[in-house]
Amino acid sequence: MKRVHIALASAAVLLAPVVLAGCSPAASAESATCPNGQITFGIEPFEDPKKLEPAYKTVAESLSKTLDCPVEVQVLEDYSAEVLAMQNGKLDIGQFGPLGYVFASERAGAEPLASFGTAEGELSSYTGGIWVPKESGITTLEDLRGKDLALGSVGSTSGDALPRYALAQAGIAESELNLNYAGGHPEALLALTNKTVDAAQINSQTMGTAIKEGTFKKEDFRQIWESDPIPNDPITVAESADPEFKKAVKDALLNLPAKDIEEVAGYLGVEPAGQLIEVDKSTYQPLFDLAKTMNLTEEDV
């Protein structure tokens, strides 16, 4: 197997600028619900940071008002950076991908509080997929032998682990094809539309965004594999946080108006958006099982 990283002109910047949400002057004083005078909210780079920044600014402003504390949003450069940031006490709150949460839980003690709900009040989910051009002779996973497959980022749930698991389940050794890490979900999609690879992982979230933006015509491509539904990203808090802080953040998240999270939810494939839904570790047990089955460790992130 040859693993390479493919560079694309439209690749997202590595580290997005920080967005700071305001609050009342009194919030500058440290309290149980405002540690160190502010709350740092880390976000996984599941989409272009230039798109995520304004979306999460709205969420941060809403949280800031409820908690009476400035909320600083940081879009981290990759999955491992976010895990390390929480482990090192640099994040108070972190939104992780489902598999990223597994390692954040094990390495940084991340505790899930909430995830994204549908308008019907149910926990939302998404699916991973592998797509090819409609005229391609590739019709099954077995046909990927000897071909170039674009993955997203190392450590991604739908962009790395699940496609590789599907290949293993189909009896295809990774040495039998070329796995190309494009650098992210949008970049993998772009590699396919630019015809620089034979196939690419594209999850339902990224596809929905690309279709809305006019950068992907579904009728020009075919899906040859789809994963089971994956519970959407958990928003977590550091295990070491004060219990009063954990409760305050959880209450604030669960009571966020749907209108304040609808833009973020849209990037996660949740339309129309509902309020956030309470989750716990058991919600993501299938991902812990996947990591165990594939012998994944934090080194794989």
Coordinates of C-alpha atoms in Angstrom, one line a residue:
M1 CA 0.0 0.0 0.0
K2 CA 1.2 3.5 -0.8
R3 CA -0.1 6.2 1.5
V4 CA 0.4 9.7 0.2
H5 CA -1.0 13.1 1.0
I6 CA -2.4 15.0 -2.0
A7 CA -2.3 18.8 -1.9
L8 CA -5.2 20.8 -3.3
A9 CA -5.3 24.5 -4.1
S10 CA -8.5 25.0 -2.1
A11 CA -7.3 23.2 1.0
A12 CA -8.3 24.8 4.3
V13 CA -5.8 26.8 6.3
L14 CA -4.2 24.7 9.1
L15 CA -5.3 26.9 12.0
A16 CA -8.3 29.1 11.9
P17 CA -8.2 32.5 13.7
V18 CA -9.9 32.6 17.0
V19 CA -13.4 34.0 17.3
L20 CA -14.2 35.7 20.6
A21 CA -17.8 36.1 21.8
G22 CA -18.6 39.0 24.1
C23 CA -20.4 39.0 27.4
S24 CA -21.1 41.3 30.3
P25 CA -18.2 43.1 32.0
A26 CA -18.8 41.1 35.1
A27 CA -17.9 37.9 33.3
S28 CA -14.2 38.8 33.3
A29 CA -14.0 37.7 36.9
E30 CA -13.2 34.1 37.3
S31 CA -15.9 31.8 38.7
A32 CA -16.9 28.2 38.7
T33 CA -18.8 28.7 35.5
C34 CA -16.2 31.0 34.0
P35 CA -12.8 29.3 34.6
N36 CA -9.8 31.6 34.0
G37 CA -12.2 34.4 33.0
Q38 CA -13.2 32.7 29.7
I39 CA -14.2 29.4 28.1
T40 CA -12.2 27.9 25.3
F41 CA -14.3 25.8 22.8
G42 CA -12.3 23.6 20.4
I43 CA -13.8 22.4 17.1
E44 CA -12.6 19.6 14.9
P45 CA -11.7 20.7 11.3
F46 CA -14.5 18.8 9.6
E47 CA -15.1 21.6 7.1
D48 CA -13.2 24.7 5.8
P49 CA -12.4 26.8 8.9
K50 CA -13.5 29.9 7.0
K51 CA -17.0 28.4 6.9
L52 CA -17.0 27.1 10.4
E53 CA -15.8 30.4 12.1
P54 CA -19.0 32.4 11.5
A55 CA -21.2 29.4 12.2
Y56 CA -19.6 28.7 15.6
K57 CA -19.5 32.4 16.4
T58 CA -23.3 32.3 16.7
V59 CA -23.1 29.3 19.0
A60 CA -20.4 31.0 21.1
E61 CA -22.3 34.2 21.5
S62 CA -25.4 32.3 22.7
L63 CA -23.4 30.2 25.2
S64 CA -21.6 33.4 26.3
K65 CA -24.9 35.1 27.2
T66 CA -26.2 32.1 29.1
L67 CA -23.0 31.4 31.0
D68 CA -22.1 35.1 31.4
C69 CA -18.5 34.3 30.2
P70 CA -16.5 35.0 27.1
V71 CA -16.4 32.0 24.8
E72 CA -13.3 31.7 22.6
V73 CA -13.7 29.3 19.6
Q74 CA -10.7 27.6 18.1
V75 CA -10.9 25.5 15.0
L76 CA -7.9 23.1 15.5
E77 CA -5.6 22.1 12.6
D78 CA -6.4 18.4 12.9
Y79 CA -8.0 15.7 15.0
S80 CA -4.9 14.9 17.1
A81 CA -4.3 18.6 17.9
E82 CA -7.7 18.8 19.5
V83 CA -7.2 15.7 21.6
L84 CA -3.8 17.0 22.8
A85 CA -5.2 20.5 23.5
M86 CA -7.9 19.0 25.8
Q87 CA -5.3 16.7 27.4
N88 CA -3.0 19.7 28.1
G89 CA -5.8 21.7 29.6
K90 CA -6.0 24.2 26.7
L91 CA -9.7 23.4 26.0
D92 CA -12.7 23.7 28.4
I93 CA -15.2 22.3 25.8
G94 CA -14.4 20.3 22.6
Q95 CA -16.5 19.1 19.7
F96 CA -14.9 15.9 18.4
G97 CA -15.7 13.5 15.6
P98 CA -17.1 10.3 16.9
L99 CA -13.9 8.4 16.6
G100 CA -11.9 11.4 17.7
Y101 CA -14.0 11.3 20.8
V102 CA -13.0 7.7 21.5
F103 CA -9.3 8.8 21.8
A104 CA -10.2 12.0 23.6
S105 CA -12.0 10.0 26.1
E106 CA -9.2 7.6 26.6
R107 CA -6.3 10.1 26.5
A108 CA -7.9 13.3 27.8
G109 CA -10.9 12.1 29.8
A110 CA -13.4 14.0 27.5
E111 CA -17.0 13.6 28.7
P112 CA -19.8 13.9 26.2
L113 CA -22.6 16.2 27.1
A114 CA -24.7 16.9 23.9
S115 CA -24.9 16.3 20.2
F116 CA -27.0 17.5 17.4
G117 CA -30.7 16.8 17.3
T118 CA -33.3 16.7 14.5
A119 CA -36.4 18.8 14.4
E120 CA -38.2 15.8 15.7
G121 CA -36.0 15.7 18.8
E122 CA -34.0 12.6 17.8
L123 CA -30.2 12.2 17.8
S124 CA -29.0 12.9 14.3
S125 CA -26.6 10.7 12.4
Y126 CA -24.7 10.6 9.1
T127 CA -23.1 8.0 6.9
G128 CA -19.7 7.4 5.3
G129 CA -19.5 6.4 1.6
I130 CA -17.2 5.7 -1.2
W131 CA -18.0 7.2 -4.6
V132 CA -16.8 6.9 -8.2
P133 CA -17.6 8.6 -11.4
K134 CA -20.7 7.2 -13.0
E135 CA -18.8 6.1 -16.1
S136 CA -16.2 4.2 -14.0
G137 CA -15.9 0.5 -14.3
I138 CA -15.6 0.2 -10.5
T139 CA -18.9 -1.2 -9.2
T140 CA -17.8 -2.9 -5.9
L141 CA -15.1 -2.6 -3.3
E142 CA -13.3 -5.5 -4.8
D143 CA -12.9 -3.4 -8.0
L144 CA -10.7 -0.9 -6.0
R145 CA -7.7 -3.2 -6.2
G146 CA -4.9 -1.4 -7.9
K147 CA -6.8 1.9 -7.9
D148 CA -6.4 5.3 -6.1
L149 CA -8.8 5.9 -3.3
A150 CA -8.9 9.4 -1.7
L151 CA -9.5 9.4 2.1
G152 CA -10.0 12.4 4.2
S153 CA -7.8 13.0 7.3
V154 CA -6.0 10.5 9.4
G155 CA -8.1 9.6 12.4
S156 CA -11.4 10.6 10.8
T157 CA -14.4 8.4 11.4
S158 CA -16.0 8.4 8.0
G159 CA -12.9 9.7 6.2
D160 CA -10.4 7.1 7.3
A161 CA -11.4 4.4 9.8
L162 CA -14.7 3.2 8.4
P163 CA -13.6 3.0 4.7
R164 CA -10.5 1.1 5.8
Y165 CA -12.7 -1.2 7.9
A166 CA -15.0 -1.8 4.9
L167 CA -12.0 -2.8 2.8
A168 CA -10.8 -5.2 5.4
Q169 CA -14.3 -6.7 5.7
A170 CA -14.3 -7.2 1.9
G171 CA -11.0 -9.1 2.2
I172 CA -9.0 -6.3 0.5
A173 CA -5.5 -5.7 1.9
E174 CA -4.5 -2.1 2.1
S175 CA -1.4 -3.1 0.1
E176 CA -3.6 -3.9 -2.9
L177 CA -4.6 -0.2 -3.6
N178 CA -3.3 3.3 -3.1
L179 CA -4.8 5.2 -0.2
N180 CA -4.4 8.9 -0.6
Y181 CA -5.0 11.2 2.3
A182 CA -6.4 14.4 0.8
G183 CA -6.4 16.4 4.0
G184 CA -10.1 16.6 4.8
H185 CA -13.6 15.7 3.6
P186 CA -14.0 18.6 1.1
E187 CA -10.5 17.9 -0.3
A188 CA -11.3 14.2 -0.9
L189 CA -14.5 15.2 -2.7
L190 CA -12.5 17.7 -4.8
A191 CA -10.0 15.0 -5.7
L192 CA -12.8 13.0 -7.1
T193 CA -14.4 15.8 -9.0
N194 CA -11.0 16.9 -10.4
K195 CA -10.5 13.3 -11.5
T196 CA -7.1 13.0 -9.8
V197 CA -8.2 9.7 -8.1
D198 CA -10.4 6.7 -9.1
A199 CA -12.6 6.9 -6.0
A200 CA -13.1 8.9 -2.9
Q201 CA -14.7 8.7 0.5
I202 CA -17.5 11.3 0.7
N203 CA -19.8 11.3 3.8
S204 CA -23.4 12.5 3.7
Q205 CA -22.5 15.7 5.5
T206 CA -19.9 16.9 3.0
M207 CA -22.0 15.8 0.1
G208 CA -25.0 17.8 1.3
T209 CA -22.9 20.9 1.7
A210 CA -21.3 20.5 -1.7
I211 CA -24.6 19.9 -3.5
K212 CA -26.0 23.1 -1.9
E213 CA -22.9 25.0 -3.0
G214 CA -23.1 23.6 -6.5
T215 CA -19.7 21.9 -6.3
F216 CA -21.0 18.4 -6.6
K217 CA -23.5 16.9 -9.1
K218 CA -24.7 13.7 -7.6
E219 CA -26.0 12.4 -10.9
D220 CA -22.4 12.4 -12.3
F221 CA -21.2 9.9 -9.7
R222 CA -22.1 6.5 -8.1
Q223 CA -21.9 5.3 -4.6
I224 CA -20.3 1.8 -4.3
W225 CA -20.3 1.5 -0.5
E226 CA -22.2 3.2 2.4
S227 CA -21.6 2.8 6.2
D228 CA -24.2 2.2 8.9
P229 CA -25.5 5.4 10.5
I230 CA -22.9 7.2 12.7
P231 CA -24.1 9.2 15.7
N232 CA -23.2 12.8 15.1
D233 CA -20.4 14.7 16.8
P234 CA -20.4 14.9 20.6
I235 CA -19.7 18.2 22.4
T236 CA -17.6 17.3 25.4
V237 CA -16.1 18.8 28.5
A238 CA -12.8 18.1 30.2
E239 CA -13.0 15.4 32.8
S240 CA -11.1 17.6 35.3
A241 CA -13.6 20.4 35.0
D242 CA -15.5 21.6 38.1
P243 CA -18.8 19.7 38.5
E244 CA -20.6 23.0 38.7
F245 CA -19.0 24.1 35.4
K246 CA -20.0 20.8 33.7
K247 CA -23.6 21.1 34.8
A248 CA -23.8 24.8 33.7
V249 CA -22.3 24.0 30.3
K250 CA -24.6 21.0 29.8
D251 CA -27.7 23.0 30.7
A252 CA -26.6 25.8 28.4
L253 CA -26.0 23.5 25.5
L254 CA -29.3 21.6 25.9
N255 CA -31.2 24.9 26.0
L256 CA -29.6 26.6 23.0
P257 CA -32.3 27.8 20.6
A258 CA -32.3 25.7 17.4
K259 CA -31.9 28.9 15.4
D260 CA -28.5 29.5 17.0
I261 CA -27.1 26.2 15.9
E262 CA -28.8 25.7 12.6
E263 CA -25.8 26.9 10.5
V264 CA -23.4 24.5 12.3
A265 CA -26.0 21.7 12.1
G266 CA -26.3 22.3 8.4
Y267 CA -22.7 21.5 7.9
L268 CA -23.3 18.3 9.9
G269 CA -26.2 17.3 7.6
V270 CA -28.9 18.1 10.1
E271 CA -31.7 20.1 8.3
P272 CA -33.9 21.3 9.7
A273 CA -32.1 21.5 13.0
G274 CA -33.5 20.9 16.4
Q275 CA -32.0 21.6 19.8
L276 CA -29.0 19.7 21.0
I277 CA -29.7 16.2 22.5
E278 CA -28.1 14.8 25.7
V279 CA -25.6 12.0 25.0
D280 CA -23.2 9.9 27.1
K281 CA -20.4 7.5 26.5
S282 CA -22.7 4.6 25.6
T283 CA -24.0 6.6 22.6
Y284 CA -20.6 6.1 21.0
Q285 CA -20.0 2.5 22.1
P286 CA -20.0 1.3 18.4
L287 CA -17.0 3.6 17.8
F288 CA -15.1 2.2 20.8
D289 CA -15.9 -1.3 19.4
L290 CA -14.6 -0.2 16.0
A291 CA -11.3 1.1 17.5
K292 CA -10.9 -2.2 19.4
T293 CA -11.6 -4.3 16.3
M294 CA -9.2 -2.4 14.2
N295 CA -6.6 -2.2 17.0
L296 CA -6.6 1.6 16.6
T297 CA -4.7 3.8 19.1
E298 CA -4.2 7.5 19.5
E299 CA -1.2 7.0 17.2
D300 CA -3.6 6.4 14.4
V301 CA -5.1 9.8 15.0

